[in-house]
Coordinates of C-alpha atoms in Angstrom, one line a residue:
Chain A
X1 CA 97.3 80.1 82.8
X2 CA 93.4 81.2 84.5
X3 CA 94.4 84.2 86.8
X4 CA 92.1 85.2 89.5
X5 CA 88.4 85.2 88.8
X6 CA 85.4 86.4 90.8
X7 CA 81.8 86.9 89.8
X8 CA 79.9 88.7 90.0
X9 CA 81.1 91.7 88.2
X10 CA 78.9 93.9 89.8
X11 CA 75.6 93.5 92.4
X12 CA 72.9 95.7 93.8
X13 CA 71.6 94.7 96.9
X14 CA 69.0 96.9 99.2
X15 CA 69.7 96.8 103.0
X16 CA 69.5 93.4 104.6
X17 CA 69.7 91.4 102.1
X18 CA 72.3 89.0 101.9
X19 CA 75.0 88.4 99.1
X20 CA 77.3 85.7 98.2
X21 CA 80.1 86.6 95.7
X22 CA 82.4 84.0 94.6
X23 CA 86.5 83.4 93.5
X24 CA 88.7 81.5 91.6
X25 CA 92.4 81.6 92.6
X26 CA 95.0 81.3 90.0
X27 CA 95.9 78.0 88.7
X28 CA 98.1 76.7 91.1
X29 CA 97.5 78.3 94.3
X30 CA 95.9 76.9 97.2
X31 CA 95.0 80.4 99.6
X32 CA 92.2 82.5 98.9
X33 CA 92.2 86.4 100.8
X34 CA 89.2 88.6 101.2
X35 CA 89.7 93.0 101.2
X36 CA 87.1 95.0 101.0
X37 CA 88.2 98.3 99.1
X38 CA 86.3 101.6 99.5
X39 CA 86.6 104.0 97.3
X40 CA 89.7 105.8 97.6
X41 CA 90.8 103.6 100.4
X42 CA 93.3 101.2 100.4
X43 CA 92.0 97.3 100.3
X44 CA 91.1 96.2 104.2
X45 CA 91.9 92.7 105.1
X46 CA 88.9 90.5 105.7
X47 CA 89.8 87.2 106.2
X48 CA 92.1 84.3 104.4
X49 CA 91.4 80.8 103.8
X50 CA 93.9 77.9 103.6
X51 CA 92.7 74.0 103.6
X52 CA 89.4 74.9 103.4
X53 CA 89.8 76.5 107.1
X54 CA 89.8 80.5 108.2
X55 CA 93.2 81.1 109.1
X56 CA 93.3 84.7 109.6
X57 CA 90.8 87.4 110.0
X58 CA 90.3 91.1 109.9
X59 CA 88.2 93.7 112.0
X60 CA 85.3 92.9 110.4
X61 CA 82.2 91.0 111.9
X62 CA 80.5 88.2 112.0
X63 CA 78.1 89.5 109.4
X64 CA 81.1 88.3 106.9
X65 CA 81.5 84.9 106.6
X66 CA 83.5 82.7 103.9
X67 CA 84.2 79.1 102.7
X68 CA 86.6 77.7 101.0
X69 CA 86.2 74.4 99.0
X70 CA 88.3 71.7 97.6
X71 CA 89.0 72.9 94.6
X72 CA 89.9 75.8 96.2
X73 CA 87.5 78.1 95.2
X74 CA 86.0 80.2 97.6
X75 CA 82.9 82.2 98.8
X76 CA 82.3 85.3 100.7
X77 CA 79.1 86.0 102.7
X78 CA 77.8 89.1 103.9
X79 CA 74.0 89.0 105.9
X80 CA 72.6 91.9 106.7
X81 CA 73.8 94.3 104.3
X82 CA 74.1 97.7 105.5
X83 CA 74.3 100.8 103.2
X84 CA 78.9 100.9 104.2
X85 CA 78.9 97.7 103.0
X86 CA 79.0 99.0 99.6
X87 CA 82.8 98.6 97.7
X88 CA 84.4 96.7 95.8
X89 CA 85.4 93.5 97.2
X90 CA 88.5 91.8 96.1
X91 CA 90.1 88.1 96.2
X92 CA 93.7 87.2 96.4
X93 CA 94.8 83.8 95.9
X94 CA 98.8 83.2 97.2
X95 CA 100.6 79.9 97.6
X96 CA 100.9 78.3 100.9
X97 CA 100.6 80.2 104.1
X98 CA 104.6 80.6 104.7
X99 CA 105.5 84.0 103.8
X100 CA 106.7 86.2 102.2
X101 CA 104.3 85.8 98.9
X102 CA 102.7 87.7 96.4
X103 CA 98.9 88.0 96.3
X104 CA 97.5 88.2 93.0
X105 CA 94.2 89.9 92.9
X106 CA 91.3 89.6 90.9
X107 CA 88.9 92.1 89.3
X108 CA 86.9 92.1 92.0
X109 CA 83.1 92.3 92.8
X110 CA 81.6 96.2 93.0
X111 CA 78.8 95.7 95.7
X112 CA 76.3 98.7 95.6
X113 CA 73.8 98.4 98.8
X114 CA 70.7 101.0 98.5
Chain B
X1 CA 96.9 97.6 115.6
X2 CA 99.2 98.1 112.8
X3 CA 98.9 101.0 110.7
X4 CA 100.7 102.0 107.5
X5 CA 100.7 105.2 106.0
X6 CA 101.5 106.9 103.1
X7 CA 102.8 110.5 101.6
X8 CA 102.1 112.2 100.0
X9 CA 98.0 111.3 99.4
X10 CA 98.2 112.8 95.9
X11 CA 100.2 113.9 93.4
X12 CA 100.5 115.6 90.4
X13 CA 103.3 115.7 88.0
X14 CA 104.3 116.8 84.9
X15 CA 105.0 113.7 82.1
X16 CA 109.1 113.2 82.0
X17 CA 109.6 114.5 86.1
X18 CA 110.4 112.1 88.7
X19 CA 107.7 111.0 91.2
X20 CA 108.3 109.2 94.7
X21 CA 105.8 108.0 97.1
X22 CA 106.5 107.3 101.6
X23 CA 105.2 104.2 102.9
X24 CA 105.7 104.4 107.1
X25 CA 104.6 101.1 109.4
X26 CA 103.4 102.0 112.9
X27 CA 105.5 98.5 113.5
X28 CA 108.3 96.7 112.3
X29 CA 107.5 95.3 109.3
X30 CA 108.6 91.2 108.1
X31 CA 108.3 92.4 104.2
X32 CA 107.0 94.6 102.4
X33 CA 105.0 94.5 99.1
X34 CA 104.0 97.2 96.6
X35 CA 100.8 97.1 94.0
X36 CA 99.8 99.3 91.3
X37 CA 95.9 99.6 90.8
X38 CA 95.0 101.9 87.7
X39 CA 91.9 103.4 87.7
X40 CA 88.7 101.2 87.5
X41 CA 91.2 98.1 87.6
X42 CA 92.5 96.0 90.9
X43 CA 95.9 96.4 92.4
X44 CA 98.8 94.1 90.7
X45 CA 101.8 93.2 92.9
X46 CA 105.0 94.9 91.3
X47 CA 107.6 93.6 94.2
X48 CA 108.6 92.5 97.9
X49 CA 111.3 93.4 99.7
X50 CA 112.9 91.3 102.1
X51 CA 116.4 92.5 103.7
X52 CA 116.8 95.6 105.9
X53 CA 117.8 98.4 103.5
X54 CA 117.5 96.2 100.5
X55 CA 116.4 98.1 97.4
X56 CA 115.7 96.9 93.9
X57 CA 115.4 98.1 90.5
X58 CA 112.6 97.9 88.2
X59 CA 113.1 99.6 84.6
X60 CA 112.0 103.0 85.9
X61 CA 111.2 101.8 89.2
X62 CA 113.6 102.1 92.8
X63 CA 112.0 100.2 96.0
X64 CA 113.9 100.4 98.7
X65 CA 113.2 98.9 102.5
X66 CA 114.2 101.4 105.6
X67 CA 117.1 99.5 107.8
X68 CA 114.7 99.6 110.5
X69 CA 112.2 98.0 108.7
X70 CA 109.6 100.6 109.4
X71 CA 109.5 102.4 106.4
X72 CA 109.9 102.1 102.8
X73 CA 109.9 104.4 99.2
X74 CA 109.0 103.7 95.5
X75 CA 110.9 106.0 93.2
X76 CA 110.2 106.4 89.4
X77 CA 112.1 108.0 87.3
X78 CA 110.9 110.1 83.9
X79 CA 107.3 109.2 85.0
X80 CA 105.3 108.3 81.6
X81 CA 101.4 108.3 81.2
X82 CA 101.1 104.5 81.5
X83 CA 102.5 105.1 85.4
X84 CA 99.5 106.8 86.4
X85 CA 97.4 105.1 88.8
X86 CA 97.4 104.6 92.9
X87 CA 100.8 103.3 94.3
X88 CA 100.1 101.1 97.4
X89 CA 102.5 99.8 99.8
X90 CA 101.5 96.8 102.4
X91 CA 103.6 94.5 104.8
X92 CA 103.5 92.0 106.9
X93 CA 104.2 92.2 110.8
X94 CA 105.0 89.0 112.2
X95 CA 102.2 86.5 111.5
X96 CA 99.7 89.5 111.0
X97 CA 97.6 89.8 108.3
X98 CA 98.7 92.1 105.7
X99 CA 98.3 95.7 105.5
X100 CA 97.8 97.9 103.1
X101 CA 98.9 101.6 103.2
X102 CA 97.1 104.6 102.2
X103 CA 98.2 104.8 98.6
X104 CA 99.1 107.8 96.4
X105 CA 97.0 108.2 93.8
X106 CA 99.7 109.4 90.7
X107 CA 98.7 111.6 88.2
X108 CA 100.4 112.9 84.6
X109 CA 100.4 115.9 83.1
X110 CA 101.2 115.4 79.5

């Protein structure tokens, strides 16, 4: 039984560049969440996906942007990087949108922007 | 917006002593949900609690949920070096998006 995955491992991006880092959910499960995690900071909500739709966001803007396909993999985009975009970014795939439910997480991506 | 704290922000302990972190919501919470992320690695869920003033029982481990739904504690007793890490608490209020706490970042003294 796959749990999450998400590649890459770890990026360096400079300033203004754009990334795209990408998740797997666990076998099984259809919704993908976003956090970004700085460090020593608990993981902030970005934004979850559901049926290939954004269903819920965080306070973050527009700058981050996501897809989810049908196979339920998913994408997060980030334009204009800025130097506080660099932390690690984590996915959590879940079951349904109907709570309560467990997130599992995966290893996440460790973005470094110089 | 919703805010969720946590006390203490670290501690320190000696191996075999008991250790208990505070989760507090600024709002009533629909459930709350614990994770254990050890260092370098991501957080992994360890429960949810449901009920007003429900707690459960993991091994070690006492989660219990505040009647009022506002609050909630993770106890562990005879703490061992495998429980280091940072304990994080996170609920759900109403249809929002899940929030994380603070965390408390445990540490063992052998």
């Amino acid at each position: 039984d796959a749990g999450v995955t998400q590649s890459p491992t770890h990026l360096i991006k400079t300033r203004g560049q754009q990334v795209t880092l990408r998740c797997s959910p666990k076998s099984g499960h259809d919704t993908v969440s976003w956090y970004q995690q700085a460090l020593g900071q608990g993981p902030q909500f970005i934004f979850q996906y559901y049926e290939e739709e954004e269903r819920q966001r965080g306070n973050f803007p527009d700058r981050f942007s996501g897809h989810q396909f049908p196979n339920y993999s998913s994408e997060l985009n980030v334009n204009a990087l800025l130097l506080g975009d660099s932390a690690l970014y984590l996915c959590a795939s879940s079951l349904g949108l109907a709570g309560p439910y467990e997130q599992y997480f995966g290893p996440g991506t460790r973005l470094t922007v110089t | 917006g919703q805010q969720v704290m946590q006390i203490p922000q670290y501690q320190h302990v000696q191996e075999g002593e008991d250790f208990t972190t505070y989760c507090n919501s600024s709002t009533t919470l629909s459930n709350i949900q614990w994770y254990k992320q050890r260092p370098g690695g991501h957080p992994v869920f360890l429960i949810q609690l449901v009920k007003s003033g429900e707690v459960k029982k993991q091994k070690r481990l006492t989660f219990q949920f505040g009647e009022a739904k506002k609050n909630s504690s993770l106890h562990i007793t005879a703490t061992q070096t495998t429980d280091v890490g940072t304990y994080f608490c996170a609920g759900h209020s109403g249809n929002e998006k899940l929030t994380f706490g603070t965390g408390t970042r445990l540490t063992i003294i052998p």
